Amino acid sequence: MESLIILIFVLGYLAITLEHNLKLDKLIPALAMMAICWAIIAFGIDGFSNWFDSAKGALVEGYGTLAHDGRMHMMEETLLHHLGKTAEILVFLLGAMTIVEIIDYFNGFATIKSFVKTKSKSKLLWIFCFLAFILSAIIDNLTATIVLITILRKIVSSRDDRIWFAGLIIIAANAGGAWSPIGDVTTTMLWIGKKVTTGHLFVYLFVPSLLCMIIPTLIASKMKAFRGNIVDAEEDPDPINKNGATMFYLGLGAIVFVPIFKTITHLPPYVGMMLSLAVVATFAEIFSRSKFSISTVDGQQEHEEHAHHSPVHGALSKIELPSILFFLGILMAVAALESLGILFGFATTLQETMPMLGTELHGEGVSDLVVLLMGVGSAVIDNVPLVAASLGMFSVPMDNELWHFIAFAAGTGGSMLIIGSAAGVVAMGMEKIDFFWYLKKIAWLAFLGFAAGAIGFILIRNLVLNA
């Protein structure tokens, strides 16, 4: 049964990568393989010998002795657990995307556009990559990618030029998210799981993450794609909105408030994002002078008139819901592999068979090569379950350099494939970037950045430990 589920996942993954060849939207195979994998688990529940408890990060003891009803109950609880965790991410993303679209409704991104005076492609590349690196550490790599690609559309009219910029933005955003506890979902997992602290995270990962961004950007800036100047974009048909700058700073401030709210209340981030969305939506409705309502009101004509003028309705209608559903399918399909202990067993096998590079530093018999392979694997399989498995595999103490290496590898390794990170998936949806185009043009740059950052981390780790 495990082999069949792995086969379904591989076939679904191939269908996603061949989206443009098959003329089939990627959300279809993602949702299909999720449903089929869980259906196979339900039908063959009595034939599985292992079950992985995601909450505890370990295999369930005595699972083989459970009766059919007990196994079904455990499967239902696990499915609900993963759906809840996935929903937290998706609701968070919906809130962030809506705030970004509300800012765009008021043409708020013209605020940053007005600061960009250069027409040089190479200078623009450096500006956007540094913005991605910094913003992703503050508002997370996914939201930073959404914001910057939205701005990019206002400045670069040619899509052929834009997708090159978008590819480097993905690398920079993932690099920037790795050194911040709120910059990437996997780093946040390690932070919440009390494996890393903010101070040590900065000491170990800031320079490696910076190298991971600078090396690809430096090489790309010398390439033909970034020579010369951009063609002047068409004039923005939307008039300058007097509230645009206010909504821009309010929207970004509201997103930055989310980790503060989480620190104060200890509630999940999506709760703070919903509060931020409510505040931004309130000001948006006031500024647009529409009646405050995001639900149906009495009278169809009144509702239609409101919907036409409401920035909230306008923002919700522009959200990339196919990307949200694709993310749902991918995360829940990987959750099926995780629940059967397949990912846990795979990581354990790597730990036992890989050469013991760096063992004396990490302890626990953990090789540097295992962590590096986890980084490469995060480009193929979602980094969230890989990090979740590592939480149960390794028992080294808080702020051990192993956790920081895992944070870097999982956070930046996903840049090597466009579907290897949330930032890549969203960029793929926003600019319709082809999987194989990214593989040919951007993946090798991401790999060089990943390798440079890994070498930088090892050097810094040795300096810290020998100090």
GROMACS .gro file of C-alpha atoms in nm:
model
  467
    1MET     CA    1   0.000   0.000   0.000
    2GLU     CA    2   0.283   0.240   0.086
    3SER     CA    3   0.434   0.181  -0.258
    4LEU     CA    4   0.102   0.259  -0.426
    5ILE     CA    5   0.068   0.585  -0.235
    6ILE     CA    6   0.424   0.685  -0.327
    7LEU     CA    7   0.347   0.602  -0.692
    8ILE     CA    8   0.032   0.818  -0.685
    9PHE     CA    9   0.231   1.104  -0.535
   10VAL     CA   10   0.506   1.072  -0.799
   11LEU     CA   11   0.252   1.063  -1.084
   12GLY     CA   12   0.070   1.363  -0.940
   13TYR     CA   13   0.397   1.549  -0.901
   14LEU     CA   14   0.491   1.475  -1.263
   15ALA     CA   15   0.152   1.603  -1.379
   16ILE     CA   16   0.217   1.927  -1.188
   17THR     CA   17   0.560   1.973  -1.347
   18LEU     CA   18   0.417   1.898  -1.694
   19GLU     CA   19   0.127   2.141  -1.647
   20HIS     CA   20   0.195   2.335  -1.967
   21ASN     CA   21   0.256   2.022  -2.175
   22LEU     CA   22  -0.060   1.851  -2.053
   23LYS     CA   23  -0.267   2.173  -2.071
   24LEU     CA   24  -0.398   2.082  -1.726
   25ASP     CA   25  -0.406   2.332  -1.441
   26LYS     CA   26  -0.172   2.222  -1.163
   27LEU     CA   27  -0.442   2.239  -0.895
   28ILE     CA   28  -0.622   1.941  -1.057
   29PRO     CA   29  -0.347   1.678  -1.006
   30ALA     CA   30  -0.266   1.831  -0.666
   31LEU     CA   31  -0.623   1.790  -0.540
   32ALA     CA   32  -0.661   1.451  -0.708
   33MET     CA   33  -0.348   1.297  -0.557
   34MET     CA   34  -0.442   1.434  -0.215
   35ALA     CA   35  -0.787   1.272  -0.228
   36ILE     CA   36  -0.662   0.943  -0.377
   37CYS     CA   37  -0.377   0.906  -0.127
   38TRP     CA   38  -0.607   0.953   0.170
   39ALA     CA   39  -0.868   0.721   0.013
   40ILE     CA   40  -0.606   0.447  -0.019
   41ILE     CA   41  -0.510   0.500   0.345
   42ALA     CA   42  -0.875   0.468   0.449
   43PHE     CA   43  -0.931   0.148   0.249
   44GLY     CA   44  -0.606  -0.016   0.355
   45ILE     CA   45  -0.584   0.114   0.711
   46ASP     CA   46  -0.547  -0.239   0.855
   47GLY     CA   47  -0.247  -0.314   0.635
   48PHE     CA   48  -0.015  -0.040   0.764
   49SER     CA   49   0.238  -0.117   1.035
   50ASN     CA   50   0.339   0.240   1.125
   51TRP     CA   51   0.166   0.568   1.200
   52PHE     CA   52   0.339   0.901   1.255
   53ASP     CA   53   0.213   1.136   1.526
   54SER     CA   54   0.281   1.486   1.389
   55ALA     CA   55   0.201   1.653   1.720
   56LYS     CA   56   0.470   1.453   1.902
   57GLY     CA   57   0.704   1.420   1.603
   58ALA     CA   58   0.742   1.043   1.653
   59LEU     CA   59   0.595   0.709   1.543
   60VAL     CA   60   0.294   0.591   1.743
   61GLU     CA   61   0.387   0.313   1.985
   62GLY     CA   62   0.169   0.004   1.973
   63TYR     CA   63  -0.003   0.103   1.649
   64GLY     CA   64   0.022  -0.253   1.516
   65THR     CA   65  -0.195  -0.383   1.803
   66LEU     CA   66  -0.483  -0.141   1.744
   67ALA     CA   67  -0.817  -0.272   1.618
   68HIS     CA   68  -0.980  -0.144   1.299
   69ASP     CA   69  -1.199   0.111   1.478
   70GLY     CA   70  -0.900   0.246   1.671
   71ARG     CA   71  -0.700   0.288   1.354
   72MET     CA   72  -0.986   0.463   1.176
   73HIS     CA   73  -1.028   0.698   1.470
   74MET     CA   74  -0.656   0.779   1.464
   75MET     CA   75  -0.668   0.842   1.090
   76GLU     CA   76  -0.962   1.080   1.129
   77GLU     CA   77  -0.785   1.268   1.408
   78THR     CA   78  -0.465   1.291   1.200
   79LEU     CA   79  -0.654   1.412   0.893
   80LEU     CA   80  -0.829   1.677   1.101
   81HIS     CA   81  -0.496   1.780   1.255
   82HIS     CA   82  -0.332   1.827   0.915
   83LEU     CA   83  -0.636   2.004   0.774
   84GLY     CA   84  -0.628   2.241   1.071
   85LYS     CA   85  -0.257   2.316   1.026
   86THR     CA   86  -0.303   2.359   0.651
   87ALA     CA   87  -0.606   2.583   0.704
   88GLU     CA   88  -0.399   2.804   0.937
   89ILE     CA   89  -0.153   2.863   0.655
   90LEU     CA   90  -0.420   2.914   0.389
   91VAL     CA   91  -0.626   3.156   0.598
   92PHE     CA   92  -0.307   3.346   0.678
   93LEU     CA   93  -0.228   3.364   0.306
   94LEU     CA   94  -0.582   3.473   0.219
   95GLY     CA   95  -0.556   3.757   0.469
   96ALA     CA   96  -0.215   3.869   0.341
   97MET     CA   97  -0.324   3.848  -0.022
   98THR     CA   98  -0.640   4.048   0.049
   99ILE     CA   99  -0.445   4.324   0.224
  100VAL     CA  100  -0.204   4.340  -0.071
  101GLU     CA  101  -0.494   4.363  -0.316
  102ILE     CA  102  -0.660   4.637  -0.109
  103ILE     CA  103  -0.336   4.836  -0.122
  104ASP     CA  104  -0.331   4.785  -0.497
  105TYR     CA  105  -0.697   4.897  -0.520
  106PHE     CA  106  -0.584   5.238  -0.395
  107ASN     CA  107  -0.277   5.226  -0.622
  108GLY     CA  108  -0.068   5.228  -0.305
  109PHE     CA  109   0.231   5.055  -0.460
  110ALA     CA  110   0.292   5.368  -0.664
  111THR     CA  111   0.457   5.488  -0.342
  112ILE     CA  112   0.749   5.251  -0.394
  113LYS     CA  113   0.733   5.290  -0.770
  114SER     CA  114   0.794   5.663  -0.728
  115PHE     CA  115   1.118   5.587  -0.540
  116VAL     CA  116   1.258   5.380  -0.830
  117LYS     CA  117   1.413   5.626  -1.073
  118THR     CA  118   1.662   5.404  -1.259
  119LYS     CA  119   1.586   5.232  -1.590
  120SER     CA  120   1.892   5.005  -1.571
  121LYS     CA  121   1.791   4.639  -1.552
  122SER     CA  122   2.091   4.543  -1.339
  123LYS     CA  123   2.029   4.823  -1.088
  124LEU     CA  124   1.660   4.735  -1.071
  125LEU     CA  125   1.760   4.373  -1.003
  126TRP     CA  126   1.973   4.474  -0.705
  127ILE     CA  127   1.698   4.703  -0.572
  128PHE     CA  128   1.430   4.434  -0.591
  129CYS     CA  129   1.653   4.159  -0.450
  130PHE     CA  130   1.753   4.368  -0.149
  131LEU     CA  131   1.389   4.469  -0.096
  132ALA     CA  132   1.289   4.100  -0.112
  133PHE     CA  133   1.563   4.003   0.133
  134ILE     CA  134   1.460   4.266   0.388
  135LEU     CA  135   1.082   4.254   0.343
  136SER     CA  136   1.068   3.874   0.365
  137ALA     CA  137   1.229   3.886   0.709
  138ILE     CA  138   0.955   4.125   0.823
  139ILE     CA  139   0.638   4.016   0.645
  140ASP     CA  140   0.745   3.659   0.546
  141ASN     CA  141   0.883   3.544   0.212
  142LEU     CA  142   0.545   3.465   0.058
  143THR     CA  143   0.390   3.805   0.124
  144ALA     CA  144   0.711   3.983   0.020
  145THR     CA  145   0.701   3.800  -0.313
  146ILE     CA  146   0.339   3.899  -0.371
  147VAL     CA  147   0.412   4.264  -0.290
  148LEU     CA  148   0.726   4.290  -0.504
  149ILE     CA  149   0.581   4.117  -0.809
  150THR     CA  150   0.282   4.349  -0.785
  151ILE     CA  151   0.521   4.647  -0.783
  152LEU     CA  152   0.727   4.490  -1.062
  153ARG     CA  153   0.420   4.488  -1.284
  154LYS     CA  154   0.394   4.864  -1.243
  155ILE     CA  155   0.753   4.919  -1.354
  156VAL     CA  156   0.839   4.647  -1.609
  157SER     CA  157   0.588   4.612  -1.891
  158SER     CA  158   0.753   4.320  -2.073
  159ARG     CA  159   0.656   3.983  -1.927
  160ASP     CA  160   0.972   3.823  -2.074
  161ASP     CA  161   1.179   4.063  -1.862
  162ARG     CA  162   0.949   4.033  -1.560
  163ILE     CA  163   0.982   3.658  -1.519
  164TRP     CA  164   1.360   3.693  -1.493
  165PHE     CA  165   1.318   3.947  -1.214
  166ALA     CA  166   1.056   3.722  -1.050
  167GLY     CA  167   1.296   3.426  -1.051
  168LEU     CA  168   1.563   3.621  -0.863
  169ILE     CA  169   1.300   3.767  -0.627
  170ILE     CA  170   1.206   3.410  -0.528
  171ILE     CA  171   1.569   3.331  -0.440
  172ALA     CA  172   1.612   3.657  -0.245
  173ALA     CA  173   1.281   3.623  -0.059
  174ASN     CA  174   1.353   3.266   0.052
  175ALA     CA  175   1.703   3.370   0.162
  176GLY     CA  176   1.568   3.663   0.361
  177GLY     CA  177   1.303   3.450   0.527
  178ALA     CA  178   1.555   3.196   0.659
  179TRP     CA  179   1.726   3.420   0.916
  180SER     CA  180   1.406   3.560   1.069
  181PRO     CA  181   1.177   3.363   1.304
  182ILE     CA  182   0.873   3.497   1.116
  183GLY     CA  183   1.027   3.500   0.769
  184ASP     CA  184   0.959   3.140   0.667
  185VAL     CA  185   0.709   2.884   0.790
  186THR     CA  186   0.981   2.625   0.865
  187THR     CA  187   1.190   2.872   1.065
  188THR     CA  188   0.874   2.967   1.252
  189MET     CA  189   0.814   2.598   1.329
  190LEU     CA  190   1.161   2.567   1.479
  191TRP     CA  191   1.111   2.892   1.671
  192ILE     CA  192   0.773   2.790   1.811
  193GLY     CA  193   0.910   2.441   1.885
  194LYS     CA  194   1.178   2.604   2.105
  195LYS     CA  195   1.465   2.479   1.892
  196VAL     CA  196   1.608   2.820   1.797
  197THR     CA  197   1.607   3.170   1.943
  198THR     CA  198   1.600   3.498   1.751
  199GLY     CA  199   1.947   3.611   1.858
  200HIS     CA  200   2.128   3.290   1.765
  201LEU     CA  201   1.927   3.264   1.445
  202PHE     CA  202   2.064   3.602   1.338
  203VAL     CA  203   2.422   3.516   1.439
  204TYR     CA  204   2.427   3.186   1.251
  205LEU     CA  205   2.212   3.262   0.947
  206PHE     CA  206   2.225   3.631   0.852
  207VAL     CA  207   2.556   3.611   0.663
  208PRO     CA  208   2.481   3.272   0.496
  209SER     CA  209   2.139   3.401   0.390
  210LEU     CA  210   2.296   3.721   0.257
  211LEU     CA  211   2.544   3.513   0.054
  212CYS     CA  212   2.256   3.300  -0.074
  213MET     CA  213   2.098   3.619  -0.212
  214ILE     CA  214   2.407   3.811  -0.326
  215ILE     CA  215   2.586   3.536  -0.525
  216PRO     CA  216   2.294   3.459  -0.764
  217THR     CA  217   2.213   3.830  -0.797
  218LEU     CA  218   2.574   3.917  -0.876
  219ILE     CA  219   2.597   3.647  -1.144
  220ALA     CA  220   2.256   3.731  -1.291
  221SER     CA  221   2.336   4.102  -1.310
  222LYS     CA  222   2.613   4.017  -1.559
  223MET     CA  223   2.385   3.805  -1.778
  224LYS     CA  224   2.232   3.915  -2.107
  225ALA     CA  225   1.881   3.922  -1.959
  226PHE     CA  226   1.978   4.211  -1.727
  227ARG     CA  227   2.180   4.420  -1.971
  228GLY     CA  228   2.054   4.754  -2.093
  229ASN     CA  229   1.746   4.943  -1.981
  230ILE     CA  230   1.384   4.845  -1.937
  231VAL     CA  231   1.127   4.962  -2.189
  232ASP     CA  232   0.911   5.235  -2.040
  233ALA     CA  233   0.594   5.086  -1.904
  234GLU     CA  234   0.265   5.220  -2.026
  235GLU     CA  235   0.122   5.497  -1.819
  236ASP     CA  236  -0.087   5.365  -1.534
  237PRO     CA  237  -0.449   5.424  -1.635
  238ASP     CA  238  -0.550   5.458  -1.272
  239PRO     CA  239  -0.531   5.815  -1.140
  240ILE     CA  240  -0.310   5.885  -0.840
  241ASN     CA  241  -0.515   5.817  -0.529
  242LYS     CA  242  -0.474   6.063  -0.244
  243ASN     CA  243  -0.512   5.775   0.003
  244GLY     CA  244  -0.267   5.547  -0.177
  245ALA     CA  245   0.037   5.620   0.041
  246THR     CA  246  -0.174   5.596   0.358
  247MET     CA  247  -0.312   5.255   0.260
  248PHE     CA  248   0.037   5.135   0.160
  249TYR     CA  249   0.191   5.214   0.498
  250LEU     CA  250  -0.121   5.102   0.684
  251GLY     CA  251  -0.127   4.770   0.497
  252LEU     CA  252   0.240   4.689   0.550
  253GLY     CA  253   0.216   4.807   0.911
  254ALA     CA  254  -0.081   4.576   0.964
  255ILE     CA  255   0.116   4.278   0.830
  256VAL     CA  256   0.418   4.365   1.047
  257PHE     CA  257   0.180   4.381   1.345
  258VAL     CA  258   0.094   4.010   1.306
  259PRO     CA  259   0.408   3.867   1.477
  260ILE     CA  260   0.374   4.130   1.751
  261PHE     CA  261   0.015   4.018   1.810
  262LYS     CA  262   0.131   3.655   1.819
  263THR     CA  263   0.405   3.734   2.072
  264ILE     CA  264   0.160   3.916   2.299
  265THR     CA  265  -0.135   3.675   2.279
  266HIS     CA  266   0.043   3.345   2.187
  267LEU     CA  267  -0.236   3.288   1.934
  268PRO     CA  268  -0.165   3.145   1.586
  269PRO     CA  269  -0.053   3.402   1.326
  270TYR     CA  270  -0.373   3.377   1.121
  271VAL     CA  271  -0.573   3.529   1.408
  272GLY     CA  272  -0.356   3.840   1.402
  273MET     CA  273  -0.377   3.850   1.023
  274MET     CA  274  -0.757   3.850   1.040
  275LEU     CA  275  -0.747   4.140   1.287
  276SER     CA  276  -0.510   4.327   1.058
  277LEU     CA  277  -0.735   4.260   0.761
  278ALA     CA  278  -1.036   4.390   0.955
  279VAL     CA  279  -0.853   4.714   1.037
  280VAL     CA  280  -0.727   4.766   0.681
  281ALA     CA  281  -1.071   4.682   0.537
  282THR     CA  282  -1.236   4.933   0.772
  283PHE     CA  283  -1.013   5.218   0.654
  284ALA     CA  284  -1.054   5.102   0.294
  285GLU     CA  285  -1.432   5.122   0.320
  286ILE     CA  286  -1.412   5.463   0.486
  287PHE     CA  287  -1.175   5.598   0.220
  288SER     CA  288  -1.388   5.459  -0.062
  289ARG     CA  289  -1.701   5.609   0.096
  290SER     CA  290  -1.891   5.286   0.052
  291LYS     CA  291  -2.124   5.128   0.300
  292PHE     CA  292  -1.930   4.894   0.528
  293SER     CA  293  -2.039   4.546   0.434
  294ILE     CA  294  -1.860   4.244   0.299
  295SER     CA  295  -2.168   4.024   0.305
  296THR     CA  296  -2.501   4.033   0.127
  297VAL     CA  297  -2.725   4.327   0.222
  298ASP     CA  298  -3.096   4.371   0.178
  299GLY     CA  299  -3.179   4.442  -0.183
  300GLN     CA  300  -2.991   4.287  -0.471
  301GLN     CA  301  -2.939   4.620  -0.648
  302GLU     CA  302  -2.795   4.779  -0.335
  303HIS     CA  303  -2.560   4.483  -0.292
  304GLU     CA  304  -2.442   4.498  -0.653
  305GLU     CA  305  -2.375   4.871  -0.631
  306HIS     CA  306  -2.179   4.821  -0.312
  307ALA     CA  307  -1.983   4.530  -0.457
  308HIS     CA  308  -1.886   4.745  -0.753
  309HIS     CA  309  -1.735   5.016  -0.533
  310SER     CA  310  -1.614   4.814  -0.233
  311PRO     CA  311  -1.233   4.772  -0.220
  312VAL     CA  312  -1.282   4.458  -0.009
  313HIS     CA  313  -1.503   4.295  -0.273
  314GLY     CA  314  -1.260   4.403  -0.542
  315ALA     CA  315  -0.963   4.260  -0.349
  316LEU     CA  316  -1.134   3.927  -0.278
  317SER     CA  317  -1.226   3.886  -0.646
  318LYS     CA  318  -0.859   3.918  -0.750
  319ILE     CA  319  -0.710   3.666  -0.507
  320GLU     CA  320  -0.533   3.370  -0.669
  321LEU     CA  321  -0.772   3.103  -0.540
  322PRO     CA  322  -0.625   2.836  -0.776
  323SER     CA  323  -0.292   2.883  -0.598
  324ILE     CA  324  -0.465   2.844  -0.261
  325LEU     CA  325  -0.631   2.518  -0.371
  326PHE     CA  326  -0.303   2.395  -0.519
  327PHE     CA  327  -0.131   2.464  -0.187
  328LEU     CA  328  -0.410   2.272  -0.009
  329GLY     CA  329  -0.364   1.970  -0.233
  330ILE     CA  330   0.015   1.964  -0.204
  331LEU     CA  331   0.025   2.003   0.176
  332MET     CA  332  -0.244   1.742   0.238
  333ALA     CA  333  -0.086   1.495  -0.006
  334VAL     CA  334   0.250   1.527   0.167
  335ALA     CA  335   0.066   1.489   0.499
  336ALA     CA  336  -0.045   1.145   0.379
  337LEU     CA  337   0.318   1.043   0.324
  338GLU     CA  338   0.411   1.184   0.663
  339SER     CA  339   0.124   1.012   0.847
  340LEU     CA  340   0.238   0.667   0.734
  341GLY     CA  341   0.590   0.738   0.857
  342ILE     CA  342   0.730   0.730   0.501
  343LEU     CA  343   0.909   1.064   0.534
  344PHE     CA  344   1.029   0.976   0.882
  345GLY     CA  345   1.170   0.646   0.757
  346PHE     CA  346   1.333   0.815   0.459
  347ALA     CA  347   1.506   1.073   0.678
  348THR     CA  348   1.619   0.804   0.921
  349THR     CA  349   1.766   0.598   0.636
  350LEU     CA  350   1.959   0.901   0.515
  351GLN     CA  351   2.091   0.956   0.865
  352GLU     CA  352   2.214   0.598   0.888
  353THR     CA  353   2.368   0.567   0.542
  354MET     CA  354   2.522   0.907   0.466
  355PRO     CA  355   2.892   0.977   0.535
  356MET     CA  356   2.932   1.128   0.881
  357LEU     CA  357   3.050   1.476   0.778
  358GLY     CA  358   3.018   1.718   1.069
  359THR     CA  359   2.915   1.446   1.314
  360GLU     CA  360   3.150   1.562   1.587
  361LEU     CA  361   2.995   1.908   1.573
  362HIS     CA  362   2.627   1.816   1.566
  363GLY     CA  363   2.630   1.511   1.790
  364GLU     CA  364   2.350   1.254   1.751
  365GLY     CA  365   2.541   1.102   1.456
  366VAL     CA  366   2.393   1.362   1.222
  367SER     CA  367   2.583   1.433   0.902
  368ASP     CA  368   2.609   1.771   0.731
  369LEU     CA  369   2.528   1.584   0.412
  370VAL     CA  370   2.192   1.474   0.558
  371VAL     CA  371   2.098   1.836   0.624
  372LEU     CA  372   2.212   1.943   0.277
  373LEU     CA  373   2.004   1.665   0.122
  374MET     CA  374   1.707   1.785   0.326
  375GLY     CA  375   1.759   2.125   0.164
  376VAL     CA  376   1.767   1.974  -0.184
  377GLY     CA  377   1.469   1.756  -0.092
  378SER     CA  378   1.269   2.061   0.014
  379ALA     CA  379   1.272   2.169  -0.351
  380VAL     CA  380   1.097   1.846  -0.447
  381ILE     CA  381   0.888   1.766  -0.140
  382ASP     CA  382   0.742   2.041   0.075
  383ASN     CA  383   0.986   2.160   0.342
  384VAL     CA  384   0.722   2.170   0.616
  385PRO     CA  385   0.693   1.790   0.671
  386LEU     CA  386   1.069   1.750   0.634
  387VAL     CA  387   1.128   1.995   0.917
  388ALA     CA  388   0.842   1.841   1.114
  389ALA     CA  389   1.009   1.501   1.084
  390SER     CA  390   1.344   1.646   1.193
  391LEU     CA  391   1.181   1.780   1.513
  392GLY     CA  392   1.114   1.422   1.618
  393MET     CA  393   1.434   1.270   1.481
  394PHE     CA  394   1.692   1.481   1.659
  395SER     CA  395   1.713   1.547   2.034
  396VAL     CA  396   1.994   1.804   2.043
  397PRO     CA  397   1.926   2.103   2.273
  398MET     CA  398   1.793   2.446   2.183
  399ASP     CA  399   2.021   2.663   1.965
  400ASN     CA  400   2.240   2.369   1.870
  401GLU     CA  401   2.394   2.457   1.533
  402LEU     CA  402   2.211   2.159   1.378
  403TRP     CA  403   1.875   2.337   1.410
  404HIS     CA  404   2.011   2.651   1.247
  405PHE     CA  405   2.157   2.451   0.959
  406ILE     CA  406   1.819   2.281   0.911
  407ALA     CA  407   1.648   2.623   0.913
  408PHE     CA  408   1.884   2.751   0.643
  409ALA     CA  409   1.871   2.437   0.426
  410ALA     CA  410   1.493   2.397   0.438
  411GLY     CA  411   1.429   2.769   0.395
  412THR     CA  412   1.657   2.830   0.095
  413GLY     CA  413   1.670   2.487  -0.072
  414GLY     CA  414   1.318   2.525  -0.206
  415SER     CA  415   1.437   2.798  -0.445
  416MET     CA  416   1.594   2.534  -0.670
  417LEU     CA  417   1.252   2.442  -0.811
  418ILE     CA  418   0.969   2.689  -0.862
  419ILE     CA  419   0.723   2.461  -0.682
  420GLY     CA  420   0.971   2.404  -0.400
  421SER     CA  421   0.855   2.701  -0.194
  422ALA     CA  422   0.537   2.898  -0.126
  423ALA     CA  423   0.704   3.206  -0.275
  424GLY     CA  424   0.777   3.013  -0.595
  425VAL     CA  425   0.425   2.873  -0.617
  426VAL     CA  426   0.268   3.218  -0.584
  427ALA     CA  427   0.511   3.373  -0.834
  428MET     CA  428   0.433   3.086  -1.071
  429GLY     CA  429   0.064   3.165  -1.043
  430MET     CA  430   0.098   3.543  -1.070
  431GLU     CA  431   0.329   3.547  -1.373
  432LYS     CA  432   0.242   3.205  -1.525
  433ILE     CA  433   0.607   3.101  -1.509
  434ASP     CA  434   0.677   2.768  -1.681
  435PHE     CA  435   0.830   2.497  -1.459
  436PHE     CA  436   1.095   2.398  -1.713
  437TRP     CA  437   1.184   2.758  -1.796
  438TYR     CA  438   1.263   2.812  -1.427
  439LEU     CA  439   1.453   2.482  -1.415
  440LYS     CA  440   1.675   2.585  -1.707
  441LYS     CA  441   1.723   2.955  -1.631
  442ILE     CA  442   1.701   3.004  -1.254
  443ALA     CA  443   1.759   2.670  -1.077
  444TRP     CA  444   2.137   2.672  -1.123
  445LEU     CA  445   2.159   3.025  -0.981
  446ALA     CA  446   1.955   2.912  -0.679
  447PHE     CA  447   2.186   2.612  -0.634
  448LEU     CA  448   2.497   2.832  -0.638
  449GLY     CA  449   2.339   3.059  -0.378
  450PHE     CA  450   2.241   2.760  -0.165
  451ALA     CA  451   2.594   2.617  -0.187
  452ALA     CA  452   2.758   2.953  -0.106
  453GLY     CA  453   2.530   3.001   0.193
  454ALA     CA  454   2.596   2.648   0.320
  455ILE     CA  455   2.973   2.702   0.300
  456GLY     CA  456   2.928   3.035   0.479
  457PHE     CA  457   2.726   2.866   0.753
  458ILE     CA  458   2.989   2.594   0.808
  459LEU     CA  459   3.265   2.856   0.837
  460ILE     CA  460   3.063   3.068   1.081
  461ARG     CA  461   2.969   2.758   1.282
  462ASN     CA  462   3.332   2.659   1.316
  463LEU     CA  463   3.431   3.013   1.420
  464VAL     CA  464   3.155   3.026   1.684
  465LEU     CA  465   3.235   2.682   1.824
  466ASN     CA  466   3.608   2.748   1.834
  467ALA     CA  467   3.573   3.095   1.985
   0.00000   0.00000   0.00000
